mmCIF file of C-alpha atoms and ligand atoms in Angstrom:
data_model
loop_
_atom_site.group_PDB
_atom_site.id
_atom_site.type_symbol
_atom_site.label_atom_id
_atom_site.label_comp_id
_atom_site.label_asym_id
_atom_site.label_seq_id
_atom_site.Cartn_x
_atom_site.Cartn_y
_atom_site.Cartn_z
ATOM 1 C CA MET A 1 74.221 94.490 74.137
ATOM 2 C CA ARG A 2 75.593 96.452 77.055
ATOM 3 C CA ALA A 3 79.254 96.168 78.160
ATOM 4 C CA ALA A 4 79.915 95.793 81.879
ATOM 5 C CA ILE A 5 83.017 95.983 84.011
ATOM 6 C CA THR A 6 83.086 92.536 85.647
ATOM 7 C CA CYS A 7 86.441 92.729 87.453
ATOM 8 C CA VAL A 8 89.053 95.332 88.439
ATOM 9 C CA ALA A 9 92.691 95.059 89.482
ATOM 10 C CA GLY A 10 95.683 97.298 89.958
ATOM 11 C CA TYR A 11 99.342 97.428 90.736
ATOM 12 C CA VAL A 12 101.598 100.025 92.316
ATOM 13 C CA PRO A 13 105.315 99.530 92.961
ATOM 14 C CA ASP A 14 106.487 99.176 96.579
ATOM 15 C CA ASP A 15 108.965 102.083 96.623
ATOM 16 C CA LEU A 16 107.613 105.368 97.954
ATOM 17 C CA LEU A 17 108.559 108.951 97.167
ATOM 18 C CA THR A 18 107.209 111.059 100.018
ATOM 19 C CA ASN A 19 106.867 114.822 100.306
ATOM 20 C CA ALA A 20 109.734 114.681 102.807
ATOM 21 C CA ASP A 21 111.901 112.926 100.179
ATOM 22 C CA LEU A 22 111.098 115.678 97.671
ATOM 23 C CA THR A 23 112.238 118.408 100.065
ATOM 24 C CA GLU A 24 115.723 116.839 99.796
ATOM 25 C CA MET A 25 115.590 117.082 96.001
ATOM 26 C CA VAL A 26 113.974 120.466 95.221
ATOM 27 C CA ASP A 27 112.994 123.665 97.044
ATOM 28 C CA THR A 28 109.565 122.632 98.314
ATOM 29 C CA ASN A 29 107.788 121.623 101.499
ATOM 30 C CA ASP A 30 105.111 119.244 102.705
ATOM 31 C CA GLU A 31 102.635 122.012 103.536
ATOM 32 C CA TRP A 32 102.831 123.563 100.034
ATOM 33 C CA ILE A 33 102.414 120.242 98.269
ATOM 34 C CA LYS A 34 99.522 119.086 100.448
ATOM 35 C CA SER A 35 97.615 122.361 100.360
ATOM 36 C CA ARG A 36 98.064 122.947 96.588
ATOM 37 C CA THR A 37 97.584 119.357 95.396
ATOM 38 C CA GLY A 38 96.417 117.028 98.204
ATOM 39 C CA ILE A 39 99.385 114.683 97.603
ATOM 40 C CA SER A 40 101.447 113.120 100.434
ATOM 41 C CA GLN A 41 103.345 110.350 98.641
ATOM 42 C CA ARG A 42 103.737 108.555 95.314
ATOM 43 C CA HIS A 43 104.793 105.021 94.360
ATOM 44 C CA ILE A 44 107.827 104.849 92.074
ATOM 45 C CA LEU A 45 109.052 101.957 89.929
ATOM 46 C CA LYS A 46 112.753 102.044 90.766
ATOM 47 C CA ASP A 47 113.901 98.833 89.072
ATOM 48 C CA PRO A 48 115.640 100.086 85.901
ATOM 49 C CA LEU A 49 114.804 96.828 84.126
ATOM 50 C CA LYS A 50 111.043 97.272 84.612
ATOM 51 C CA ALA A 51 108.702 99.486 82.664
ATOM 52 C CA THR A 52 105.043 100.294 82.069
ATOM 53 C CA SER A 53 104.255 96.885 80.566
ATOM 54 C CA ASP A 54 105.514 95.156 83.727
ATOM 55 C CA MET A 55 103.085 97.113 85.897
ATOM 56 C CA GLY A 56 100.291 96.548 83.367
ATOM 57 C CA ALA A 57 101.063 92.829 83.264
ATOM 58 C CA GLU A 58 100.869 92.607 87.078
ATOM 59 C CA ALA A 59 97.447 94.244 86.979
ATOM 60 C CA VAL A 60 96.185 91.973 84.178
ATOM 61 C CA LYS A 61 97.510 88.821 85.917
ATOM 62 C CA THR A 62 95.634 89.759 89.092
ATOM 63 C CA LEU A 63 92.553 90.571 87.010
ATOM 64 C CA CYS A 64 92.518 87.100 85.434
ATOM 65 C CA GLU A 65 93.121 85.368 88.774
ATOM 66 C CA LYS A 66 90.307 87.317 90.452
ATOM 67 C CA ARG A 67 87.861 86.592 87.635
ATOM 68 C CA GLY A 68 89.017 82.982 87.362
ATOM 69 C CA ILE A 69 89.806 83.123 83.671
ATOM 70 C CA ASP A 70 92.844 81.996 81.725
ATOM 71 C CA PRO A 71 94.686 84.853 79.951
ATOM 72 C CA SER A 72 94.261 82.933 76.689
ATOM 73 C CA GLU A 73 90.537 83.758 76.913
ATOM 74 C CA ILE A 74 91.230 87.501 76.468
ATOM 75 C CA ASP A 75 90.172 88.737 73.024
ATOM 76 C CA ILE A 76 91.855 92.142 73.030
ATOM 77 C CA ILE A 77 94.009 94.329 75.296
ATOM 78 C CA ILE A 78 93.796 98.106 74.964
ATOM 79 C CA THR A 79 96.398 100.019 76.953
ATOM 80 C CA ALA A 80 96.165 103.722 77.654
ATOM 81 C CA THR A 81 99.595 105.181 78.354
ATOM 82 C CA VAL A 82 101.880 108.116 77.597
ATOM 83 C CA THR A 83 104.912 106.218 78.844
ATOM 84 C CA PRO A 84 105.025 103.138 76.622
ATOM 85 C CA ASP A 85 108.061 100.877 77.139
ATOM 86 C CA MET A 86 109.218 101.993 73.684
ATOM 87 C CA MET A 87 107.797 103.637 70.570
ATOM 88 C CA PHE A 88 106.956 100.189 69.224
ATOM 89 C CA PRO A 89 106.002 97.416 69.708
ATOM 90 C CA SER A 90 103.019 98.580 71.680
ATOM 91 C CA THR A 91 102.721 98.151 75.435
ATOM 92 C CA SER A 92 99.592 96.036 74.862
ATOM 93 C CA ASN A 93 101.678 93.716 72.728
ATOM 94 C CA LEU A 94 104.240 93.327 75.522
ATOM 95 C CA ILE A 95 101.578 92.880 78.215
ATOM 96 C CA ALA A 96 99.902 90.144 76.154
ATOM 97 C CA GLN A 97 103.198 88.269 75.944
ATOM 98 C CA LYS A 98 103.973 88.728 79.657
ATOM 99 C CA VAL A 99 100.602 87.427 80.854
ATOM 100 C CA GLY A 100 100.219 84.669 78.256
ATOM 101 C CA ALA A 101 97.272 86.238 76.427
ATOM 102 C CA THR A 102 98.113 84.102 73.433
ATOM 103 C CA LYS A 103 94.921 84.707 71.488
ATOM 104 C CA ALA A 104 94.646 88.442 72.056
ATOM 105 C CA TRP A 105 95.577 91.321 69.822
ATOM 106 C CA GLY A 106 95.792 94.887 71.032
ATOM 107 C CA PHE A 107 97.048 98.400 70.714
ATOM 108 C CA ASP A 108 97.996 101.450 72.765
ATOM 109 C CA LEU A 109 95.973 104.596 73.050
ATOM 110 C CA SER A 110 97.454 107.990 73.859
ATOM 111 C CA ALA A 111 95.223 110.522 75.567
ATOM 112 C CA ALA A 112 97.302 111.413 78.622
ATOM 113 C CA CYS A 113 95.205 111.650 81.802
ATOM 114 C CA SER A 114 91.997 110.921 79.862
ATOM 115 C CA GLY A 115 93.573 107.796 78.367
ATOM 116 C CA PHE A 116 91.777 105.224 80.491
ATOM 117 C CA MET A 117 88.410 106.844 79.759
ATOM 118 C CA PHE A 118 89.019 106.927 76.006
ATOM 119 C CA ALA A 119 90.236 103.301 76.119
ATOM 120 C CA LEU A 120 87.211 102.204 78.149
ATOM 121 C CA THR A 121 84.864 103.725 75.589
ATOM 122 C CA THR A 122 86.846 102.108 72.756
ATOM 123 C CA GLY A 123 86.765 98.698 74.440
ATOM 124 C CA THR A 124 83.048 99.034 75.108
ATOM 125 C CA GLN A 125 82.349 99.147 71.362
ATOM 126 C CA PHE A 126 83.746 95.625 70.838
ATOM 127 C CA ILE A 127 81.296 94.223 73.395
ATOM 128 C CA GLN A 128 78.311 96.333 72.324
ATOM 129 C CA ASN A 129 78.593 95.277 68.694
ATOM 130 C CA GLY A 130 78.940 91.628 69.677
ATOM 131 C CA THR A 131 82.489 91.165 68.350
ATOM 132 C CA TYR A 132 84.147 90.099 71.600
ATOM 133 C CA LYS A 133 83.293 88.696 75.034
ATOM 134 C CA LYS A 134 86.469 89.516 76.987
ATOM 135 C CA VAL A 135 88.041 92.930 76.541
ATOM 136 C CA VAL A 136 90.832 94.069 78.860
ATOM 137 C CA VAL A 137 91.347 97.810 79.276
ATOM 138 C CA VAL A 138 94.578 98.865 80.972
ATOM 139 C CA GLY A 139 95.652 102.309 82.199
ATOM 140 C CA ALA A 140 99.352 102.301 83.046
ATOM 141 C CA ASP A 141 102.090 104.902 83.329
ATOM 142 C CA LYS A 142 105.650 105.014 84.591
ATOM 143 C CA MET A 143 105.580 108.793 84.965
ATOM 144 C CA SER A 144 108.938 108.728 86.800
ATOM 145 C CA SER A 145 110.525 107.929 83.414
ATOM 146 C CA ILE A 146 109.569 111.348 81.987
ATOM 147 C CA VAL A 147 109.497 113.557 85.096
ATOM 148 C CA ASP A 148 112.301 116.081 85.607
ATOM 149 C CA TYR A 149 113.215 115.702 89.277
ATOM 150 C CA THR A 150 114.842 119.139 89.289
ATOM 151 C CA ASP A 151 111.561 120.859 88.326
ATOM 152 C CA ARG A 152 109.603 121.482 91.519
ATOM 153 C CA THR A 153 106.444 122.488 89.658
ATOM 154 C CA THR A 154 105.967 119.008 88.145
ATOM 155 C CA CYS A 155 108.020 116.456 90.101
ATOM 156 C CA ILE A 156 105.737 116.753 93.121
ATOM 157 C CA LEU A 157 102.685 115.729 91.105
ATOM 158 C CA PHE A 158 103.282 112.362 89.474
ATOM 159 C CA GLY A 159 103.585 108.712 90.491
ATOM 160 C CA ASP A 160 103.755 105.290 88.818
ATOM 161 C CA GLY A 161 101.036 102.661 88.656
ATOM 162 C CA ALA A 162 98.686 100.522 86.602
ATOM 163 C CA GLY A 163 95.048 99.514 86.686
ATOM 164 C CA ALA A 164 93.003 97.144 84.561
ATOM 165 C CA VAL A 165 89.363 96.252 84.065
ATOM 166 C CA LEU A 166 87.665 93.360 82.326
ATOM 167 C CA LEU A 167 84.735 94.194 80.063
ATOM 168 C CA GLU A 168 82.188 91.471 79.315
ATOM 169 C CA PRO A 169 78.617 91.453 77.999
ATOM 170 C CA SER A 170 76.311 92.555 80.823
ATOM 171 C CA GLU A 171 74.133 89.846 82.348
ATOM 172 C CA ASP A 172 71.128 92.172 82.251
ATOM 173 C CA GLU A 173 69.792 95.154 80.320
ATOM 174 C CA GLU A 174 70.074 97.500 83.300
ATOM 175 C CA ASN A 175 73.708 97.505 84.351
ATOM 176 C CA GLY A 176 76.911 98.311 82.522
ATOM 177 C CA ILE A 177 78.340 101.233 80.589
ATOM 178 C CA ILE A 178 75.564 103.558 79.535
ATOM 179 C CA ASP A 179 76.928 106.791 78.098
ATOM 180 C CA HIS A 180 80.095 108.724 77.354
ATOM 181 C CA ILE A 181 81.046 112.260 76.370
ATOM 182 C CA HIS A 182 84.613 112.869 75.214
ATOM 183 C CA TYR A 183 86.404 115.940 73.904
ATOM 184 C CA CYS A 184 89.842 116.961 72.688
ATOM 185 C CA ASP A 185 91.269 120.369 71.830
ATOM 186 C CA GLY A 186 94.727 120.792 70.310
ATOM 187 C CA GLU A 187 94.766 124.427 71.443
ATOM 188 C CA GLY A 188 95.905 122.966 74.767
ATOM 189 C CA ALA A 189 98.901 121.148 73.276
ATOM 190 C CA SER A 190 101.466 123.781 74.232
ATOM 191 C CA PHE A 191 100.626 123.731 77.945
ATOM 192 C CA LEU A 192 101.245 120.068 78.739
ATOM 193 C CA ARG A 193 103.438 117.844 76.585
ATOM 194 C CA GLN A 194 106.576 115.811 76.049
ATOM 195 C CA GLU A 195 108.106 117.251 72.894
ATOM 196 C CA GLY A 196 111.178 115.125 72.347
ATOM 197 C CA GLY A 197 111.461 111.686 70.796
ATOM 198 C CA GLY A 198 108.599 111.913 68.321
ATOM 199 C CA SER A 199 108.756 112.576 64.590
ATOM 200 C CA LEU A 200 108.786 116.362 65.090
ATOM 201 C CA ASN A 201 111.783 116.373 67.411
ATOM 202 C CA PRO A 202 113.594 113.041 67.057
ATOM 203 C CA ALA A 203 116.099 112.306 69.798
ATOM 204 C CA SER A 204 119.331 114.270 69.413
ATOM 205 C CA HIS A 205 121.932 115.824 71.674
ATOM 206 C CA GLU A 206 119.954 119.041 71.348
ATOM 207 C CA THR A 207 116.657 117.489 72.491
ATOM 208 C CA VAL A 208 118.426 116.018 75.509
ATOM 209 C CA ASP A 209 120.214 119.295 76.343
ATOM 210 C CA LYS A 210 116.915 121.178 76.088
ATOM 211 C CA LYS A 211 115.215 118.634 78.379
ATOM 212 C CA MET A 212 112.639 117.898 75.690
ATOM 213 C CA HIS A 213 112.273 114.268 76.768
ATOM 214 C CA PHE A 214 110.775 115.375 80.053
ATOM 215 C CA LEU A 215 107.151 116.226 80.653
ATOM 216 C CA PHE A 216 106.572 119.980 80.414
ATOM 217 C CA GLN A 217 103.623 121.667 82.084
ATOM 218 C CA ASP A 218 102.488 125.261 82.366
ATOM 219 C CA GLY A 219 100.414 124.555 85.473
ATOM 220 C CA LYS A 220 98.104 127.571 85.676
ATOM 221 C CA PRO A 221 96.345 127.328 82.277
ATOM 222 C CA VAL A 222 96.086 123.556 82.693
ATOM 223 C CA PHE A 223 94.543 123.999 86.120
ATOM 224 C CA LYS A 224 92.056 126.553 84.805
ATOM 225 C CA ALA A 225 91.002 124.413 81.853
ATOM 226 C CA ALA A 226 90.811 121.277 84.015
ATOM 227 C CA VAL A 227 88.567 122.849 86.638
ATOM 228 C CA THR A 228 86.062 123.987 84.012
ATOM 229 C CA GLY A 229 86.414 121.048 81.616
ATOM 230 C CA MET A 230 86.052 118.208 84.108
ATOM 231 C CA ALA A 231 83.237 119.879 86.022
ATOM 232 C CA ASP A 232 81.264 120.875 82.913
ATOM 233 C CA VAL A 233 81.471 117.507 81.164
ATOM 234 C CA SER A 234 80.444 115.676 84.347
ATOM 235 C CA TYR A 235 77.444 117.965 84.722
ATOM 236 C CA GLU A 236 76.632 117.525 81.018
ATOM 237 C CA ILE A 237 76.490 113.721 81.252
ATOM 238 C CA MET A 238 74.330 113.877 84.384
ATOM 239 C CA GLU A 239 71.909 116.244 82.713
ATOM 240 C CA ARG A 240 71.733 114.163 79.534
ATOM 241 C CA ASN A 241 70.835 111.083 81.583
ATOM 242 C CA GLY A 242 68.400 112.840 83.915
ATOM 243 C CA LEU A 243 70.579 112.374 87.007
ATOM 244 C CA THR A 244 70.783 114.663 90.028
ATOM 245 C CA GLY A 245 73.617 114.712 92.559
ATOM 246 C CA ASP A 246 71.526 112.460 94.812
ATOM 247 C CA ASP A 247 71.246 109.806 92.085
ATOM 248 C CA VAL A 248 75.013 109.500 91.798
ATOM 249 C CA ALA A 249 76.429 106.826 94.115
ATOM 250 C CA TRP A 250 80.073 107.558 93.306
ATOM 251 C CA LEU A 251 82.113 110.147 91.448
ATOM 252 C CA VAL A 252 85.319 108.528 90.142
ATOM 253 C CA PRO A 253 87.532 111.465 89.198
ATOM 254 C CA HIS A 254 90.979 111.502 87.645
ATOM 255 C CA GLN A 255 93.407 112.293 90.467
ATOM 256 C CA ALA A 256 95.469 115.286 89.282
ATOM 257 C CA ASN A 257 94.789 117.833 91.982
ATOM 258 C CA LEU A 258 92.411 117.749 94.935
ATOM 259 C CA ARG A 259 91.162 121.255 94.097
ATOM 260 C CA ILE A 260 90.100 120.115 90.594
ATOM 261 C CA ILE A 261 88.247 117.158 92.127
ATOM 262 C CA ASP A 262 86.516 119.435 94.659
ATOM 263 C CA ALA A 263 85.364 121.820 91.910
ATOM 264 C CA THR A 264 83.874 118.915 89.935
ATOM 265 C CA GLN A 265 82.095 117.522 92.990
ATOM 266 C CA ARG A 266 80.568 120.930 93.807
ATOM 267 C CA ARG A 267 79.375 121.534 90.236
ATOM 268 C CA MET A 268 77.714 118.091 90.175
ATOM 269 C CA GLY A 269 76.033 118.607 93.541
ATOM 270 C CA VAL A 270 77.402 115.292 94.806
ATOM 271 C CA ASP A 271 78.171 114.825 98.521
ATOM 272 C CA ARG A 272 81.897 114.743 99.243
ATOM 273 C CA GLU A 273 81.751 111.317 100.898
ATOM 274 C CA LYS A 274 80.637 109.917 97.524
ATOM 275 C CA VAL A 275 83.865 111.014 95.817
ATOM 276 C CA MET A 276 86.720 108.532 95.390
ATOM 277 C CA ILE A 277 89.921 110.276 96.478
ATOM 278 C CA ASN A 278 93.256 108.474 96.800
ATOM 279 C CA ILE A 279 95.551 111.163 95.369
ATOM 280 C CA GLN A 280 97.240 111.475 98.777
ATOM 281 C CA ASP A 281 98.695 107.965 98.401
ATOM 282 C CA TYR A 282 99.545 107.737 94.697
ATOM 283 C CA GLY A 283 99.791 111.273 93.247
ATOM 284 C CA ASN A 284 98.835 111.569 89.596
ATOM 285 C CA THR A 285 99.455 108.206 87.907
ATOM 286 C CA THR A 286 98.010 109.577 84.622
ATOM 287 C CA ALA A 287 96.132 106.726 82.869
ATOM 288 C CA ALA A 288 96.048 104.585 86.016
ATOM 289 C CA THR A 289 94.177 106.883 88.409
ATOM 290 C CA ILE A 290 90.611 105.831 87.593
ATOM 291 C CA PRO A 291 91.096 102.032 87.559
ATOM 292 C CA LEU A 292 93.138 102.336 90.782
ATOM 293 C CA CYS A 293 90.194 104.167 92.362
ATOM 294 C CA LEU A 294 87.819 101.413 91.219
ATOM 295 C CA ARG A 295 90.167 98.826 92.708
ATOM 296 C CA ASP A 296 90.427 100.635 96.037
ATOM 297 C CA TRP A 297 86.649 101.159 96.339
ATOM 298 C CA GLU A 298 85.495 97.869 94.772
ATOM 299 C CA ASN A 299 84.368 96.415 98.109
ATOM 300 C CA GLN A 300 82.009 99.343 98.664
ATOM 301 C CA LEU A 301 80.370 99.225 95.226
ATOM 302 C CA LYS A 302 76.909 97.711 94.886
ATOM 303 C CA LYS A 303 75.177 96.327 91.816
ATOM 304 C CA GLY A 304 73.123 99.102 90.239
ATOM 305 C CA ASP A 305 75.180 101.976 91.709
ATOM 306 C CA ASN A 306 75.355 104.989 89.388
ATOM 307 C CA LEU A 307 79.005 105.895 88.771
ATOM 308 C CA ILE A 308 80.265 108.970 86.965
ATOM 309 C CA LEU A 309 83.873 108.698 85.768
ATOM 310 C CA ALA A 310 85.546 111.988 84.861
ATOM 311 C CA ALA A 311 88.958 113.025 83.593
ATOM 312 C CA PHE A 312 90.914 115.922 82.130
ATOM 313 C CA GLY A 313 94.413 115.769 80.703
ATOM 314 C CA GLY A 314 97.081 116.765 78.230
ATOM 315 C CA GLY A 315 95.982 117.487 74.711
ATOM 316 C CA PHE A 316 93.767 118.877 76.020
ATOM 317 C CA THR A 317 91.562 115.791 76.375
ATOM 318 C CA TRP A 318 88.624 115.370 78.712
ATOM 319 C CA GLY A 319 85.429 113.463 79.216
ATOM 320 C CA SER A 320 82.945 111.649 81.361
ATOM 321 C CA ILE A 321 81.441 108.148 81.431
ATOM 322 C CA TYR A 322 78.177 107.102 83.066
ATOM 323 C CA LEU A 323 77.822 103.474 84.119
ATOM 324 C CA LYS A 324 75.740 101.337 86.424
ATOM 325 C CA TRP A 325 78.007 99.048 88.463
ATOM 326 C CA ALA A 326 77.312 95.442 87.461
ATOM 327 C CA TYR A 327 78.256 93.303 90.475
ATOM 328 C CA ASP A 328 78.472 93.009 94.234
ATOM 329 C CA THR A 329 81.956 92.009 95.360
ATOM 330 C CA ASP A 330 80.730 89.029 97.373
ATOM 331 C CA SER A 331 78.656 87.691 94.455
HETATM 332 N N1 COA B 1 106.955 123.943 96.199
HETATM 333 C C1 COA B 1 106.919 125.213 96.628
HETATM 334 N N2 COA B 1 106.593 126.242 95.847
HETATM 335 C C2 COA B 1 106.279 125.981 94.569
HETATM 336 C C3 COA B 1 106.278 124.680 94.049
HETATM 337 C C4 COA B 1 106.659 123.651 94.917
HETATM 338 N N3 COA B 1 106.703 122.355 94.528
HETATM 339 N N4 COA B 1 105.919 124.721 92.764
HETATM 340 C C5 COA B 1 105.681 125.995 92.480
HETATM 341 N N5 COA B 1 105.911 126.767 93.557
HETATM 342 C C6 COA B 1 105.779 128.200 93.686
HETATM 343 C C7 COA B 1 105.785 128.901 92.354
HETATM 344 O O1 COA B 1 107.105 129.117 91.909
HETATM 345 C C8 COA B 1 105.062 130.172 92.669
HETATM 346 O O2 COA B 1 105.946 131.057 93.271
HETATM 347 P P1 COA B 1 105.943 132.612 92.875
HETATM 348 O O3 COA B 1 104.546 133.081 93.231
HETATM 349 O O4 COA B 1 107.019 133.169 93.698
HETATM 350 O O5 COA B 1 106.192 132.625 91.402
HETATM 351 C C9 COA B 1 104.039 129.754 93.702
HETATM 352 O O6 COA B 1 104.507 128.515 94.250
HETATM 353 C C10 COA B 1 102.644 129.530 93.144
HETATM 354 O O7 COA B 1 102.773 128.732 91.964
HETATM 355 P P2 COA B 1 101.543 128.418 91.071
HETATM 356 O O8 COA B 1 102.000 127.764 89.817
HETATM 357 O O9 COA B 1 100.688 129.642 90.989
HETATM 358 O O10 COA B 1 100.794 127.353 91.983
HETATM 359 P P3 COA B 1 99.413 126.739 91.735
HETATM 360 O O11 COA B 1 98.541 127.030 92.887
HETATM 361 O O12 COA B 1 98.904 127.023 90.352
HETATM 362 O O13 COA B 1 99.739 125.182 91.789
HETATM 363 C C11 COA B 1 100.001 123.286 90.359
HETATM 364 C C12 COA B 1 100.619 124.584 90.850
HETATM 365 C C13 COA B 1 100.957 122.625 89.382
HETATM 366 C C14 COA B 1 99.786 122.379 91.543
HETATM 367 C C15 COA B 1 98.653 123.625 89.676
HETATM 368 O O14 COA B 1 98.850 124.611 88.724
HETATM 369 C C16 COA B 1 98.022 122.439 89.023
HETATM 370 O O15 COA B 1 97.574 121.535 89.681
HETATM 371 N N6 COA B 1 97.908 122.476 87.687
HETATM 372 C C17 COA B 1 97.204 121.455 86.941
HETATM 373 C C18 COA B 1 97.859 120.137 87.150
HETATM 374 C C19 COA B 1 97.193 119.107 86.368
HETATM 375 O O16 COA B 1 96.053 118.875 86.552
HETATM 376 N N7 COA B 1 97.989 118.459 85.513
HETATM 377 C C20 COA B 1 97.642 117.316 84.828
HETATM 378 C C21 COA B 1 96.435 117.474 84.025
HETATM 379 S S1 COA B 1 95.705 116.004 84.196
#
């Protein structure tokens, strides 16, 4: 049985952090940020009493309303995030409680910017093997909670947001999630990470003084690995499924840097107008970028469209998913 995405939803907070705002905070400028990354603004969750689960819950509530289902019908919630509300209980657990998914269980999955992809593949298994009929996959991150707003090399990149999809058994044999290729390589761990707060470096005065609770990134090696990794894996999945650039209706790339997206599009031989790009409005929302793209482009997607999802992130982690879109929005 094939799993199909049957509904998408997303949530971004109202407050904006623009490039102009950042010039007041660090030594940077709009031209540098736009030309190096493609980003103009990010949405930031400013309410100190709200966290990742609140954004995830908003997305899941909208998802249920759109699909016309009661949250108690959800079998499982899988949340991809690197900014869980707390170490435990899991963000999925908190989302389930906030939306009233009283019969669901769930867990979090940590794969940084590839998190939504890994979670989508995980959720797909429960439908394919006939265990469940309603699987919710969430990608949500409150990146502002781990970004150092005195570090100009990272604070310009990230934003907050959440996206969610509903997976159900496909109505036909044709459409739904068809193939995935995922990779991880711990050799990349030193280039992009948040060292403090885990079992290796539990929170202490020293970890705070050394800024170990903030995201650290050595941008150049990450950029280099991302350009090759995301482009190669997207080409690999096309080749394995006999697809040319013309066969692909939409490339749905993780939104980390416009130049990484462009390199992937060129390698795949896909026309630029078939690439979902919203990085200018949201920045890098980590696990939320891909479901937010699906939400923003949902009205343009047609049943049977070939979509290639692609991501690269901390770990390193990377991968690609091939699916045939399963519904027309007006159906
Ligand atoms: N504003 C102005 N100048 C800045 C700046 C900023 N916000 N950040 C860095 N600079 C400066 C640097 O200090 C450097 O100056 P120097 O040459 O005097 O040392 C110069 O700009 C070039 O920096 P560099 O790091 O070479 O820029 P870059 O073209 O590699 O772009 C990133 C930096 C972070 C945008 C890029 O490396 C990147 O996108 N990396 C991968 C990000 C990513 O994908 N992360 C998540 C994985 S999912």
